[in-house]
Coordinates of N, CA and C in Angstrom, one line a residue:
X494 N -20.1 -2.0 14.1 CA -20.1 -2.1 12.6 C -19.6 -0.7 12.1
X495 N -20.2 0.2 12.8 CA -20.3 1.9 12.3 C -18.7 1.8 12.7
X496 N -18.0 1.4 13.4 CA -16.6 1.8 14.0 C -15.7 0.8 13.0
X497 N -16.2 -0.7 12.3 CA -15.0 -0.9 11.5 C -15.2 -0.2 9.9
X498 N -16.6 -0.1 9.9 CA -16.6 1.2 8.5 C -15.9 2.2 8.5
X499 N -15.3 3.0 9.7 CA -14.2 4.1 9.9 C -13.7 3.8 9.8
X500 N -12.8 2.3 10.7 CA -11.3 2.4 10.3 C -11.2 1.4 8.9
X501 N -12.1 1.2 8.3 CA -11.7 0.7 6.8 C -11.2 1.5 5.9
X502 N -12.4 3.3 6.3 CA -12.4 4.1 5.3 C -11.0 4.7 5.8
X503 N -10.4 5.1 6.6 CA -9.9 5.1 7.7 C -8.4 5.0 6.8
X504 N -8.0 3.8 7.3 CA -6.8 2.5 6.1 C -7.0 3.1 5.0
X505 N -8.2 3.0 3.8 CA -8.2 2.9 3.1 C -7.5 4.5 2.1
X506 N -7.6 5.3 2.9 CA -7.3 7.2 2.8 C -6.0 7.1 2.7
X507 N -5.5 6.9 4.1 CA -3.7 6.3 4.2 C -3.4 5.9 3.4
X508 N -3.7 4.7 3.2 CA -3.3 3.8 2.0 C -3.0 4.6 0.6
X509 N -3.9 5.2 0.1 CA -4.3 6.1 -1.4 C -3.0 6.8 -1.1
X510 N -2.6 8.1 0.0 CA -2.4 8.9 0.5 C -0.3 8.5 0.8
X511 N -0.4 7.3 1.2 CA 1.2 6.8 1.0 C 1.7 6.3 -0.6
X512 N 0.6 5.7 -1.1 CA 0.9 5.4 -2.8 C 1.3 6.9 -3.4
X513 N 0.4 8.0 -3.2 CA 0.6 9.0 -3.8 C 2.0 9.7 -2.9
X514 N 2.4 9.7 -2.3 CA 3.6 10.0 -1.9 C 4.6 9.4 -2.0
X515 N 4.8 7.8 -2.4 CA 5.6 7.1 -3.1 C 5.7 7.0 -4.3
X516 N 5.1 7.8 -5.1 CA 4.7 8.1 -6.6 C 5.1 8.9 -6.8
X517 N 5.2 10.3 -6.1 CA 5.5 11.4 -6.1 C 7.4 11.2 -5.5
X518 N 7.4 10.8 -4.7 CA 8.9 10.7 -4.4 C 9.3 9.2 -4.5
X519 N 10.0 9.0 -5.3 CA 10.6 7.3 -5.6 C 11.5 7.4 -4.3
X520 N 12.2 6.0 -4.2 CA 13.2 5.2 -3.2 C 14.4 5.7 -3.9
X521 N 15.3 6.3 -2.8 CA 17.0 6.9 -3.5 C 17.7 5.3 -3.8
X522 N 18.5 5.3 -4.6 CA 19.3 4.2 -4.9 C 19.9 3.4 -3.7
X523 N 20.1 4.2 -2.9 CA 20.8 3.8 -1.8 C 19.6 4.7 -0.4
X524 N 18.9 4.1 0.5 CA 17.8 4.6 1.3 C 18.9 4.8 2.8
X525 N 18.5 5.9 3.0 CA 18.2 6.7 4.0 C 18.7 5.6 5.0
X526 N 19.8 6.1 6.5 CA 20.0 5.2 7.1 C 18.6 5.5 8.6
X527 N 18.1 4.4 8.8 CA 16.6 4.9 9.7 C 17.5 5.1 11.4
X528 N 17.1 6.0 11.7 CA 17.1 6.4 13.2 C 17.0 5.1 13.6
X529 N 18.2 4.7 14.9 CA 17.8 3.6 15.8 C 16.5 3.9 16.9
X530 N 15.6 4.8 16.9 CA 14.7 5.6 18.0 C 14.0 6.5 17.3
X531 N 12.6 5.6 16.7 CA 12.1 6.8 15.9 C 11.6 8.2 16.6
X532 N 12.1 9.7 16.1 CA 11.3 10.8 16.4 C 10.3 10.7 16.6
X533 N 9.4 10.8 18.0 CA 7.8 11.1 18.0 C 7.7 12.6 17.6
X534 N 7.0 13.1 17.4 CA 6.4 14.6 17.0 C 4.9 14.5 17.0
X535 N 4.2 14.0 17.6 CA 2.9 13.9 17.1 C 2.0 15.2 17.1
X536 N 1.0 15.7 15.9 CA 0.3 16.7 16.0 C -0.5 16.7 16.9
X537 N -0.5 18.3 17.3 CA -1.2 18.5 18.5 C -3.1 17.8 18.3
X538 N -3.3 18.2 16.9 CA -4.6 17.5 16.8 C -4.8 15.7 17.2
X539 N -4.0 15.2 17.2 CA -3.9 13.9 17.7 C -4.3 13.6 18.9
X540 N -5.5 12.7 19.0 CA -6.4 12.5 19.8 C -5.5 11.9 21.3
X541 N -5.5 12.4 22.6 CA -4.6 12.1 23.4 C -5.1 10.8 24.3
X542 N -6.4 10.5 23.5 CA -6.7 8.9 24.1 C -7.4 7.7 23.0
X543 N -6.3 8.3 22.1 CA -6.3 7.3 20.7 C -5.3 5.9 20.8
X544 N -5.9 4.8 20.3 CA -5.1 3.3 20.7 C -3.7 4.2 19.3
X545 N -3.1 2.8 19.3 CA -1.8 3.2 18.3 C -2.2 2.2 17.2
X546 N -2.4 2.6 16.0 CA -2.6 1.9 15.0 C -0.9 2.1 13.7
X547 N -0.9 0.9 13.2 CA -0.1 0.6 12.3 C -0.6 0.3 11.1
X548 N 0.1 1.2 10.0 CA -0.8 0.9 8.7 C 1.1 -0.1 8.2
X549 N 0.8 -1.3 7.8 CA 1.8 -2.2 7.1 C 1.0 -2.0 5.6
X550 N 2.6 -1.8 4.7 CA 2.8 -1.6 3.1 C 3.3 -3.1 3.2
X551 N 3.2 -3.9 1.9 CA 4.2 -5.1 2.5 C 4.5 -5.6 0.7
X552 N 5.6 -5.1 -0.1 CA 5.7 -5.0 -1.6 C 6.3 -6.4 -2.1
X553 N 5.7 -7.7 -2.0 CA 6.0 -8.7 -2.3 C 7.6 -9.2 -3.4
X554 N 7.8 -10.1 -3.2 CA 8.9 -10.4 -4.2 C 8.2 -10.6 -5.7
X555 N 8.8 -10.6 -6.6 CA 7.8 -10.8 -7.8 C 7.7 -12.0 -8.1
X556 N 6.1 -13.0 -7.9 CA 5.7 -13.7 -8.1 C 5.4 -14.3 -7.1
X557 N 5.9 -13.5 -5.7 CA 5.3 -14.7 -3.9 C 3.8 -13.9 -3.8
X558 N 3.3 -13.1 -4.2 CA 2.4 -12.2 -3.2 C 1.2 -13.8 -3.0
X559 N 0.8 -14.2 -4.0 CA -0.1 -15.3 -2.9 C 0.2 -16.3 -1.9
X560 N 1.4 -16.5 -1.7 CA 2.3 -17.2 -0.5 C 2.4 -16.3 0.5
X561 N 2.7 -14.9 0.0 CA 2.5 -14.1 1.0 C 0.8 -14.2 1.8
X562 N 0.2 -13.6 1.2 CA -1.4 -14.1 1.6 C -1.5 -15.6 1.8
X563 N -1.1 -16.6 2.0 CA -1.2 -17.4 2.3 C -0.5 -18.0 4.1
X564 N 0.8 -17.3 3.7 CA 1.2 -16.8 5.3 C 0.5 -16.5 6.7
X565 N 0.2 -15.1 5.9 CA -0.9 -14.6 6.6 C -2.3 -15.4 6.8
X566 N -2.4 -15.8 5.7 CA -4.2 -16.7 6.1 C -3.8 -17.7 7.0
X567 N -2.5 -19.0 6.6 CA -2.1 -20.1 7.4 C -2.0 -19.7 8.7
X568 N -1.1 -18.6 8.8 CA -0.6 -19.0 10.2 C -0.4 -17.5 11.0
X569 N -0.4 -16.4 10.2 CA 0.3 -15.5 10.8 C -0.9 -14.6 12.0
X570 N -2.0 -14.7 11.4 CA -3.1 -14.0 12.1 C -3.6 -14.5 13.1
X571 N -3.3 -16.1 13.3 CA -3.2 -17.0 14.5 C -2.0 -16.1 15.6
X572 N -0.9 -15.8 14.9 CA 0.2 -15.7 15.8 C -0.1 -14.0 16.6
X573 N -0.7 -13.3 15.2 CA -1.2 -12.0 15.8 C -1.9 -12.1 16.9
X574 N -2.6 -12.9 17.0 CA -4.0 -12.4 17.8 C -3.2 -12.9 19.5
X575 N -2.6 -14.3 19.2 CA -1.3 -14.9 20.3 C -1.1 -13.4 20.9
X576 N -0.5 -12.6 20.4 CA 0.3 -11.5 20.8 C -0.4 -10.1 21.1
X577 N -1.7 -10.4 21.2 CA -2.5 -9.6 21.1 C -2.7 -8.1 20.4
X578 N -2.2 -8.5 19.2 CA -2.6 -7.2 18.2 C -3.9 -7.9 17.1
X579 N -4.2 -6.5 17.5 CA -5.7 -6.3 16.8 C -5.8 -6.2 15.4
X580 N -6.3 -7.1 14.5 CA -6.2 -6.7 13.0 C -7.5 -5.8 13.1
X581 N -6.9 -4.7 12.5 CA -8.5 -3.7 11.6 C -8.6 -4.3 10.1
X582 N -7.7 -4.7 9.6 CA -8.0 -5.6 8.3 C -6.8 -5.7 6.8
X583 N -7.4 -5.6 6.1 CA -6.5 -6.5 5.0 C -6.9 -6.2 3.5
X584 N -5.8 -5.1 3.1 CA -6.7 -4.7 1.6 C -5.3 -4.8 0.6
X585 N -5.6 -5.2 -0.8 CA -4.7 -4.8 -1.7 C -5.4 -4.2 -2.9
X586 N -4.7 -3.4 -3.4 CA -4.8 -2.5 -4.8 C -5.8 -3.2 -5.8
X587 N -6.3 -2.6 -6.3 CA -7.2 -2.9 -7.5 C -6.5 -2.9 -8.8
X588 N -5.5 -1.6 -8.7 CA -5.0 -1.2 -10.0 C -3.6 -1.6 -10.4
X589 N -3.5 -2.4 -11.3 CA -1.8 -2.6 -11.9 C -1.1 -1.7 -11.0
X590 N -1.3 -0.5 -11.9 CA -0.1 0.6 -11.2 C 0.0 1.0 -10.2
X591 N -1.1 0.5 -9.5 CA -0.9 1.2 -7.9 C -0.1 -0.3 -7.2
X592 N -0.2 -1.3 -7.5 CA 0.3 -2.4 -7.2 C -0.3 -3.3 -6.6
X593 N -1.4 -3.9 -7.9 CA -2.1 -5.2 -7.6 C -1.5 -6.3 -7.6
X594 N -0.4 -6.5 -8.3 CA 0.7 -7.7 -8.3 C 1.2 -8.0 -7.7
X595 N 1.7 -7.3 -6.6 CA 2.2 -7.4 -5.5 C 2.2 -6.5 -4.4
X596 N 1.5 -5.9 -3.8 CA 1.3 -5.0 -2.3 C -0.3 -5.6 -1.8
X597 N 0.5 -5.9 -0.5 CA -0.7 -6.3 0.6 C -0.9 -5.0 1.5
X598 N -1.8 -4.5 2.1 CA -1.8 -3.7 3.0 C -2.5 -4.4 4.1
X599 N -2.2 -3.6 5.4 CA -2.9 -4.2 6.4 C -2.9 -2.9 7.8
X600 N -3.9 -3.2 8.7 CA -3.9 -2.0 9.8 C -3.8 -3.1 11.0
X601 N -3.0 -2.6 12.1 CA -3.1 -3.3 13.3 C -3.6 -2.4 14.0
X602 N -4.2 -2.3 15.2 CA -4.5 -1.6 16.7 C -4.0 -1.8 17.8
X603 N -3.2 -1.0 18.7 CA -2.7 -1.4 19.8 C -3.0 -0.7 20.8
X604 N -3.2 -0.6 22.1 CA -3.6 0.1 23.5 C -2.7 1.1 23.3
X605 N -0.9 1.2 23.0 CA -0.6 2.2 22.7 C 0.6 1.7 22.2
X606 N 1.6 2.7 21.9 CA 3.2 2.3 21.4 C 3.5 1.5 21.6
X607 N 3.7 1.6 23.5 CA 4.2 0.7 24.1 C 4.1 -0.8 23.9
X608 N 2.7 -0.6 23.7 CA 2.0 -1.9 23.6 C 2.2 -2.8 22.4
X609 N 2.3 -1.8 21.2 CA 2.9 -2.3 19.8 C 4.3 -2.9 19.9
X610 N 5.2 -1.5 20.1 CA 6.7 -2.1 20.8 C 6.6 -3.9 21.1
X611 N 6.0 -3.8 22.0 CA 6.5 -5.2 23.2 C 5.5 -6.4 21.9
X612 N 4.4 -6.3 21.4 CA 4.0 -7.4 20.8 C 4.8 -7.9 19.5
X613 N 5.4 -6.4 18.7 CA 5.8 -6.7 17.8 C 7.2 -7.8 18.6
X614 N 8.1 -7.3 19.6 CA 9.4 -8.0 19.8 C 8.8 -9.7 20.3
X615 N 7.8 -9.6 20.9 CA 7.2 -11.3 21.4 C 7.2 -12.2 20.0
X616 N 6.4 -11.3 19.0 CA 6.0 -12.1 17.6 C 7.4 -12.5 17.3
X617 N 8.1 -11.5 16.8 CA 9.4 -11.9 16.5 C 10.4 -13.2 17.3
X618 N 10.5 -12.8 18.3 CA 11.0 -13.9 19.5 C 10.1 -15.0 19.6
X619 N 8.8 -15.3 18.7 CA 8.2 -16.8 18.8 C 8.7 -17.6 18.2
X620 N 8.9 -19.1 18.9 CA 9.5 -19.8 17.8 C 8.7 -20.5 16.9
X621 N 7.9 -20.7 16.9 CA 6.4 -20.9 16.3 C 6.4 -19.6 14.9
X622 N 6.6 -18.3 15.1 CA 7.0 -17.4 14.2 C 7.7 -17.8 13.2
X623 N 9.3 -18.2 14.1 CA 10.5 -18.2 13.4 C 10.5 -19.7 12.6
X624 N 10.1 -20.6 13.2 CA 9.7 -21.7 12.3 C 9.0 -21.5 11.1
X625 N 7.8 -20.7 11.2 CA 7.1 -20.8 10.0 C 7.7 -19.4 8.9
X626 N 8.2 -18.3 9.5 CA 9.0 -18.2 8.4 C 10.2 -18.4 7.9
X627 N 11.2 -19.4 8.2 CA 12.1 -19.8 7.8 C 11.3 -21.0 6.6
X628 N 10.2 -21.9 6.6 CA 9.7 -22.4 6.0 C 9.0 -21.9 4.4
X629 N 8.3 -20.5 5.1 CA 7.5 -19.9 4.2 C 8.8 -19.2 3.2
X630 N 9.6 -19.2 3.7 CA 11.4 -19.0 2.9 C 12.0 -19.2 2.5
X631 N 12.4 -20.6 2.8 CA 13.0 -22.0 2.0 C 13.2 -21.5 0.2
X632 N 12.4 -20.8 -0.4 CA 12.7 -20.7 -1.8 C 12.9 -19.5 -2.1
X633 N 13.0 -18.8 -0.8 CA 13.3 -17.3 -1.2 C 12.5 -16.1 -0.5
X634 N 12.9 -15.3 -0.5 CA 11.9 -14.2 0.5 C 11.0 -14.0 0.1
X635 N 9.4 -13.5 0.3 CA 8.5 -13.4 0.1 C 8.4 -12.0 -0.1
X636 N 8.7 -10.9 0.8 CA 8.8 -9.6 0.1 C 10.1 -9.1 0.1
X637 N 9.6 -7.5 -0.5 CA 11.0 -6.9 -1.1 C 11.0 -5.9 -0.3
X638 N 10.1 -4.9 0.4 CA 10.2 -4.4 0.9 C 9.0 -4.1 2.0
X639 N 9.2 -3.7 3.0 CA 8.1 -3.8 4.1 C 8.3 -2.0 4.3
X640 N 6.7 -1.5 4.8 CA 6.8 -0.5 5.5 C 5.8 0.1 6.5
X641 N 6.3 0.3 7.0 CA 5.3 0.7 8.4 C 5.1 2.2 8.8
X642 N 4.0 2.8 9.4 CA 3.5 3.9 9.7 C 2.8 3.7 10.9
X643 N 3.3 4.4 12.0 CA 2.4 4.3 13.1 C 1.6 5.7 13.7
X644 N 0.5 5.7 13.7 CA -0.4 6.0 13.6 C -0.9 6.2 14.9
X645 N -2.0 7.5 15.4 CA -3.0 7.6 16.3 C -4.1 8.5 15.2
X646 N -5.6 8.5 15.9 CA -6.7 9.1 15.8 C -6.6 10.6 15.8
X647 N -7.1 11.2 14.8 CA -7.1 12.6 14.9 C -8.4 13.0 16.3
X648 N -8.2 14.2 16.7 CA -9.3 14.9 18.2 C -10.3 14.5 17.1
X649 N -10.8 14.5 16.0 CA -12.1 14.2 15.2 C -12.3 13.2 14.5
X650 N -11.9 12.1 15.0 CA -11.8 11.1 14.2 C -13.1 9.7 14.9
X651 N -13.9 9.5 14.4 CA -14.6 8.7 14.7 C -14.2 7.4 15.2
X652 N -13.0 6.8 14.7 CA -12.2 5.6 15.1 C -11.2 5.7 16.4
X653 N -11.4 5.5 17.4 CA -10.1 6.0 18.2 C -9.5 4.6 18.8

């Protein structure tokens, strides 16, 4: 219990901590083209027997965010767990401005990169996936923008 109290409070820091940096720097009109191979760099404080966690931003289309959560409650956390990633859990915004209307957040856990790597490509490659979001789509995309942060445990971090 003491260990999902960390990684809630955990998420919940990040979370505050990406809003305020997306606040502070808006999206250029035209975004950045992303490396096909993200840069690792990881700080040296970075615990070297920390799982790999992913904090997902997920900024809904305007007016899907409860189909979005509905996704997720129907079917998608069924498909996660298929693929063995670990939910740490599931928070959205309190505040208008920070984006109650539409942003879901979520934390996954994985043994490590690699391990994220390969489950995220399986989920994708299910057809069981691909069925249900072509369905959950049918009237249009659900979000506008997705983003991801992959993450380890600091050498001090209660959560590893």
């Amino acid at each position: 219990m003491k260990t999902l109290v960390s990684i809630f409070i955990f998420a919940t820091i990040c979370f505050v901590c990406l809003m305020i940096v997306n606040a502070q720097n808006p999206a250029p009109a035209t975004p950045p083209a992303q490396p096909a191979t993200p840069t690792v760099a990881p700080s040296p404080s970075l615990a070297k027997d920390s799982r790999c966690f992913e904090l997902r931003t997920y900024v809904a289309t305007p007016g899907k965010l409860e189909e979005l959560h509905a996704r997720f409650r129907n079917h998608t956390l069924k498909l996660f767990k298929k693929h063995g990633m670990e939910v740490a859990g599931f928070w959205g915004p309190t505040d208008k401005e920070k984006g109650s209307e539409n942003t879901l957040v979520y934390v996954l856990a994985f043994p490590s990169r690699d391990a994220r790597d390969k489950a995220w490509r399986d989920f994708r490659g299910d057809p069981e996936w691909q069925a249900v979001l072509k369905e959950s789509e049918k009237n249009g995309k659900l979000t506008e923008k997705v983003d991801s942060v992959i993450m380890m445990a600091t050498d001090y971090s209660p959560a590893k």
